Amino acid sequence: PFLVGMATAYLWLERSPRSGNEDDVLARKPAVRYCLFLLSTLLLLVTIYGMYAHLNRSGGWSHAESLLWITFSRSGFSIGVAILTYLMMCGYGGLVRDFFTWMWWDPLARLTYGVYLCHPIIIISVYLAHARYPNWDSF
């Protein structure tokens, strides 16, 4: 998943309209754009709801099915999000892009980022305030 994000950033820097490559934009053609949206939606839905059959089956998945799911589910989700992100950064996305760029997300994003920056300090100070560290092998 980390490499998928790096590849998406590289693709955005090399092929975006802002880099001066007006002719070389991947999502310029509507057919390609719709196929990418379909692929993204398919990957996201499969990785989100793919476990439903496993949860409703009494025998569960075989070892090979579980191995395939564990191997490819996170990468598939990352690729789906990367495709969707790239298309929205290129200016496509319609209602999905409008929803994600809604102005009411700004305060929540700033609050979340602030908590992300402060929570390690709070966790460390709480644990250092204890006389003894917690013993986790007591159960």
PDB file of C-alpha atoms in Angstrom:
ATOM      1  CA  PRO A   1       0.000   0.000   0.000  1.00  0.00           C
ATOM      2  CA  PHE A   2       2.835   2.430   0.692  1.00  0.00           C
ATOM      3  CA  LEU A   3       4.357   1.878  -2.753  1.00  0.00           C
ATOM      4  CA  VAL A   4       0.951   2.391  -4.363  1.00  0.00           C
ATOM      5  CA  GLY A   5       0.776   5.832  -2.754  1.00  0.00           C
ATOM      6  CA  MET A   6       4.279   6.679  -3.926  1.00  0.00           C
ATOM      7  CA  ALA A   7       3.438   5.543  -7.471  1.00  0.00           C
ATOM      8  CA  THR A   8       0.279   7.669  -7.418  1.00  0.00           C
ATOM      9  CA  ALA A   9       2.254  10.744  -6.359  1.00  0.00           C
ATOM     10  CA  TYR A  10       4.832  10.097  -9.080  1.00  0.00           C
ATOM     11  CA  LEU A  11       2.085   9.644 -11.680  1.00  0.00           C
ATOM     12  CA  TRP A  12       0.471  12.878 -10.549  1.00  0.00           C
ATOM     13  CA  LEU A  13       3.748  14.794 -10.785  1.00  0.00           C
ATOM     14  CA  GLU A  14       4.641  13.422 -14.208  1.00  0.00           C
ATOM     15  CA  ARG A  15       1.285  13.325 -15.992  1.00  0.00           C
ATOM     16  CA  SER A  16      -0.844  15.980 -14.355  1.00  0.00           C
ATOM     17  CA  PRO A  17      -2.178  19.024 -16.191  1.00  0.00           C
ATOM     18  CA  ARG A  18      -0.322  21.238 -13.693  1.00  0.00           C
ATOM     19  CA  SER A  19       3.045  19.822 -14.762  1.00  0.00           C
ATOM     20  CA  GLY A  20       2.579  21.199 -18.284  1.00  0.00           C
ATOM     21  CA  ASN A  21       1.722  17.888 -19.957  1.00  0.00           C
ATOM     22  CA  GLU A  22      -1.653  18.844 -21.412  1.00  0.00           C
ATOM     23  CA  ASP A  23      -1.441  16.119 -24.071  1.00  0.00           C
ATOM     24  CA  ASP A  24      -0.292  13.365 -21.728  1.00  0.00           C
ATOM     25  CA  VAL A  25      -3.076  13.266 -19.171  1.00  0.00           C
ATOM     26  CA  LEU A  26      -4.138   9.688 -18.470  1.00  0.00           C
ATOM     27  CA  ALA A  27      -7.780  10.464 -17.764  1.00  0.00           C
ATOM     28  CA  ARG A  28      -8.376  12.860 -20.666  1.00  0.00           C
ATOM     29  CA  LYS A  29     -10.485  10.435 -22.741  1.00  0.00           C
ATOM     30  CA  PRO A  30     -13.974   9.797 -21.328  1.00  0.00           C
ATOM     31  CA  ALA A  31     -13.871   6.053 -22.062  1.00  0.00           C
ATOM     32  CA  VAL A  32     -10.611   5.640 -20.135  1.00  0.00           C
ATOM     33  CA  ARG A  33     -11.931   7.811 -17.317  1.00  0.00           C
ATOM     34  CA  TYR A  34     -15.132   5.772 -16.949  1.00  0.00           C
ATOM     35  CA  CYS A  35     -13.199   2.504 -17.072  1.00  0.00           C
ATOM     36  CA  LEU A  36     -10.909   3.795 -14.313  1.00  0.00           C
ATOM     37  CA  PHE A  37     -13.906   4.844 -12.196  1.00  0.00           C
ATOM     38  CA  LEU A  38     -15.458   1.411 -12.723  1.00  0.00           C
ATOM     39  CA  LEU A  39     -12.211  -0.350 -11.818  1.00  0.00           C
ATOM     40  CA  SER A  40     -11.816   1.794  -8.715  1.00  0.00           C
ATOM     41  CA  THR A  41     -15.391   1.144  -7.607  1.00  0.00           C
ATOM     42  CA  LEU A  42     -15.030  -2.583  -8.241  1.00  0.00           C
ATOM     43  CA  LEU A  43     -11.779  -2.832  -6.271  1.00  0.00           C
ATOM     44  CA  LEU A  44     -13.165  -0.860  -3.340  1.00  0.00           C
ATOM     45  CA  LEU A  45     -16.425  -2.817  -3.178  1.00  0.00           C
ATOM     46  CA  VAL A  46     -14.689  -6.188  -3.443  1.00  0.00           C
ATOM     47  CA  THR A  47     -12.229  -5.351  -0.693  1.00  0.00           C
ATOM     48  CA  ILE A  48     -14.904  -3.885   1.580  1.00  0.00           C
ATOM     49  CA  TYR A  49     -17.643  -6.474   1.076  1.00  0.00           C
ATOM     50  CA  GLY A  50     -15.525  -9.461   0.024  1.00  0.00           C
ATOM     51  CA  MET A  51     -15.595 -11.008   3.479  1.00  0.00           C
ATOM     52  CA  TYR A  52     -19.399 -11.183   3.502  1.00  0.00           C
ATOM     53  CA  ALA A  53     -19.440 -14.655   1.902  1.00  0.00           C
ATOM     54  CA  HIS A  54     -16.851 -15.836   4.411  1.00  0.00           C
ATOM     55  CA  LEU A  55     -18.884 -14.629   7.370  1.00  0.00           C
ATOM     56  CA  ASN A  56     -22.102 -16.284   6.159  1.00  0.00           C
ATOM     57  CA  ARG A  57     -20.584 -19.622   5.182  1.00  0.00           C
ATOM     58  CA  SER A  58     -20.506 -22.208   7.946  1.00  0.00           C
ATOM     59  CA  GLY A  59     -17.279 -23.881   6.802  1.00  0.00           C
ATOM     60  CA  GLY A  60     -15.406 -20.667   6.192  1.00  0.00           C
ATOM     61  CA  TRP A  61     -12.780 -20.151   3.535  1.00  0.00           C
ATOM     62  CA  SER A  62     -10.187 -22.661   2.527  1.00  0.00           C
ATOM     63  CA  HIS A  63      -6.541 -22.043   3.331  1.00  0.00           C
ATOM     64  CA  ALA A  64      -5.849 -20.930  -0.262  1.00  0.00           C
ATOM     65  CA  GLU A  65      -8.781 -18.487  -0.271  1.00  0.00           C
ATOM     66  CA  SER A  66      -7.669 -16.975   3.028  1.00  0.00           C
ATOM     67  CA  LEU A  67      -4.115 -16.679   1.751  1.00  0.00           C
ATOM     68  CA  LEU A  68      -5.260 -14.887  -1.421  1.00  0.00           C
ATOM     69  CA  TRP A  69      -7.487 -12.536   0.573  1.00  0.00           C
ATOM     70  CA  ILE A  70      -4.763 -11.621   3.054  1.00  0.00           C
ATOM     71  CA  THR A  71      -2.245 -11.154   0.230  1.00  0.00           C
ATOM     72  CA  PHE A  72      -4.285  -8.963  -2.115  1.00  0.00           C
ATOM     73  CA  SER A  73      -7.032  -7.206  -0.126  1.00  0.00           C
ATOM     74  CA  ARG A  74      -4.977  -4.303   1.223  1.00  0.00           C
ATOM     75  CA  SER A  75      -3.181  -3.736  -2.055  1.00  0.00           C
ATOM     76  CA  GLY A  76      -6.489  -3.842  -3.932  1.00  0.00           C
ATOM     77  CA  PHE A  77      -8.013  -1.280  -1.601  1.00  0.00           C
ATOM     78  CA  SER A  78      -4.946   0.955  -1.958  1.00  0.00           C
ATOM     79  CA  ILE A  79      -5.052   0.734  -5.752  1.00  0.00           C
ATOM     80  CA  GLY A  80      -8.775   1.580  -5.750  1.00  0.00           C
ATOM     81  CA  VAL A  81      -8.223   4.636  -3.557  1.00  0.00           C
ATOM     82  CA  ALA A  82      -5.196   5.662  -5.663  1.00  0.00           C
ATOM     83  CA  ILE A  83      -7.201   5.550  -8.900  1.00  0.00           C
ATOM     84  CA  LEU A  84     -10.030   7.526  -7.352  1.00  0.00           C
ATOM     85  CA  THR A  85      -7.583  10.065  -5.906  1.00  0.00           C
ATOM     86  CA  TYR A  86      -5.777  10.512  -9.212  1.00  0.00           C
ATOM     87  CA  LEU A  87      -9.020  11.080 -11.111  1.00  0.00           C
ATOM     88  CA  MET A  88     -10.225  13.610  -8.558  1.00  0.00           C
ATOM     89  CA  MET A  89      -6.896  15.456  -8.606  1.00  0.00           C
ATOM     90  CA  CYS A  90      -7.213  15.716 -12.388  1.00  0.00           C
ATOM     91  CA  GLY A  91     -10.548  17.476 -11.900  1.00  0.00           C
ATOM     92  CA  TYR A  92     -12.932  14.592 -12.557  1.00  0.00           C
ATOM     93  CA  GLY A  93     -15.217  12.894 -10.098  1.00  0.00           C
ATOM     94  CA  GLY A  94     -18.494  14.766 -10.181  1.00  0.00           C
ATOM     95  CA  LEU A  95     -20.506  14.318  -7.004  1.00  0.00           C
ATOM     96  CA  VAL A  96     -17.791  12.284  -5.282  1.00  0.00           C
ATOM     97  CA  ARG A  97     -15.272  15.084  -5.786  1.00  0.00           C
ATOM     98  CA  ASP A  98     -17.817  17.678  -4.652  1.00  0.00           C
ATOM     99  CA  PHE A  99     -18.453  15.677  -1.484  1.00  0.00           C
ATOM    100  CA  PHE A 100     -14.755  15.320  -0.654  1.00  0.00           C
ATOM    101  CA  THR A 101     -13.986  18.989  -1.366  1.00  0.00           C
ATOM    102  CA  TRP A 102     -16.900  20.277   0.686  1.00  0.00           C
ATOM    103  CA  MET A 103     -15.837  23.237   2.845  1.00  0.00           C
ATOM    104  CA  TRP A 104     -17.209  21.644   6.042  1.00  0.00           C
ATOM    105  CA  TRP A 105     -14.441  19.013   5.947  1.00  0.00           C
ATOM    106  CA  ASP A 106     -11.753  21.657   6.628  1.00  0.00           C
ATOM    107  CA  PRO A 107     -12.319  22.057  10.397  1.00  0.00           C
ATOM    108  CA  LEU A 108     -12.565  18.293  10.859  1.00  0.00           C
ATOM    109  CA  ALA A 109      -9.362  17.771   8.871  1.00  0.00           C
ATOM    110  CA  ARG A 110      -7.493  20.346  10.970  1.00  0.00           C
ATOM    111  CA  LEU A 111      -8.806  18.844  14.195  1.00  0.00           C
ATOM    112  CA  THR A 112      -7.823  15.332  13.114  1.00  0.00           C
ATOM    113  CA  TYR A 113      -4.343  16.459  12.128  1.00  0.00           C
ATOM    114  CA  GLY A 114      -3.921  18.269  15.435  1.00  0.00           C
ATOM    115  CA  VAL A 115      -4.921  15.148  17.358  1.00  0.00           C
ATOM    116  CA  TYR A 116      -2.549  13.096  15.206  1.00  0.00           C
ATOM    117  CA  LEU A 117       0.321  15.412  16.184  1.00  0.00           C
ATOM    118  CA  CYS A 118      -0.549  15.636  19.891  1.00  0.00           C
ATOM    119  CA  HIS A 119      -1.588  12.101  20.808  1.00  0.00           C
ATOM    120  CA  PRO A 120       1.937  10.588  21.053  1.00  0.00           C
ATOM    121  CA  ILE A 121       2.903  13.287  23.541  1.00  0.00           C
ATOM    122  CA  ILE A 122      -0.213  12.632  25.615  1.00  0.00           C
ATOM    123  CA  ILE A 123       0.257   8.858  25.555  1.00  0.00           C
ATOM    124  CA  ILE A 124       3.909   9.110  26.600  1.00  0.00           C
ATOM    125  CA  SER A 125       3.146  11.578  29.393  1.00  0.00           C
ATOM    126  CA  VAL A 126       0.343   9.373  30.767  1.00  0.00           C
ATOM    127  CA  TYR A 127       2.543   6.276  30.802  1.00  0.00           C
ATOM    128  CA  LEU A 128       5.515   8.116  32.295  1.00  0.00           C
ATOM    129  CA  ALA A 129       3.287   9.454  35.102  1.00  0.00           C
ATOM    130  CA  HIS A 130       2.686   5.893  36.380  1.00  0.00           C
ATOM    131  CA  ALA A 131       4.916   4.537  39.112  1.00  0.00           C
ATOM    132  CA  ARG A 132       5.002   1.140  37.399  1.00  0.00           C
ATOM    133  CA  TYR A 133       4.455   0.149  33.816  1.00  0.00           C
ATOM    134  CA  PRO A 134       1.384  -1.976  33.145  1.00  0.00           C
ATOM    135  CA  ASN A 135       1.896  -5.723  33.249  1.00  0.00           C
ATOM    136  CA  TRP A 136       0.193  -7.248  30.218  1.00  0.00           C
ATOM    137  CA  ASP A 137       0.923 -10.924  30.925  1.00  0.00           C
ATOM    138  CA  SER A 138      -1.482 -11.195  33.849  1.00  0.00           C
ATOM    139  CA  PHE A 139      -4.404 -12.663  31.931  1.00  0.00           C
TER     140      PHE A 139
END
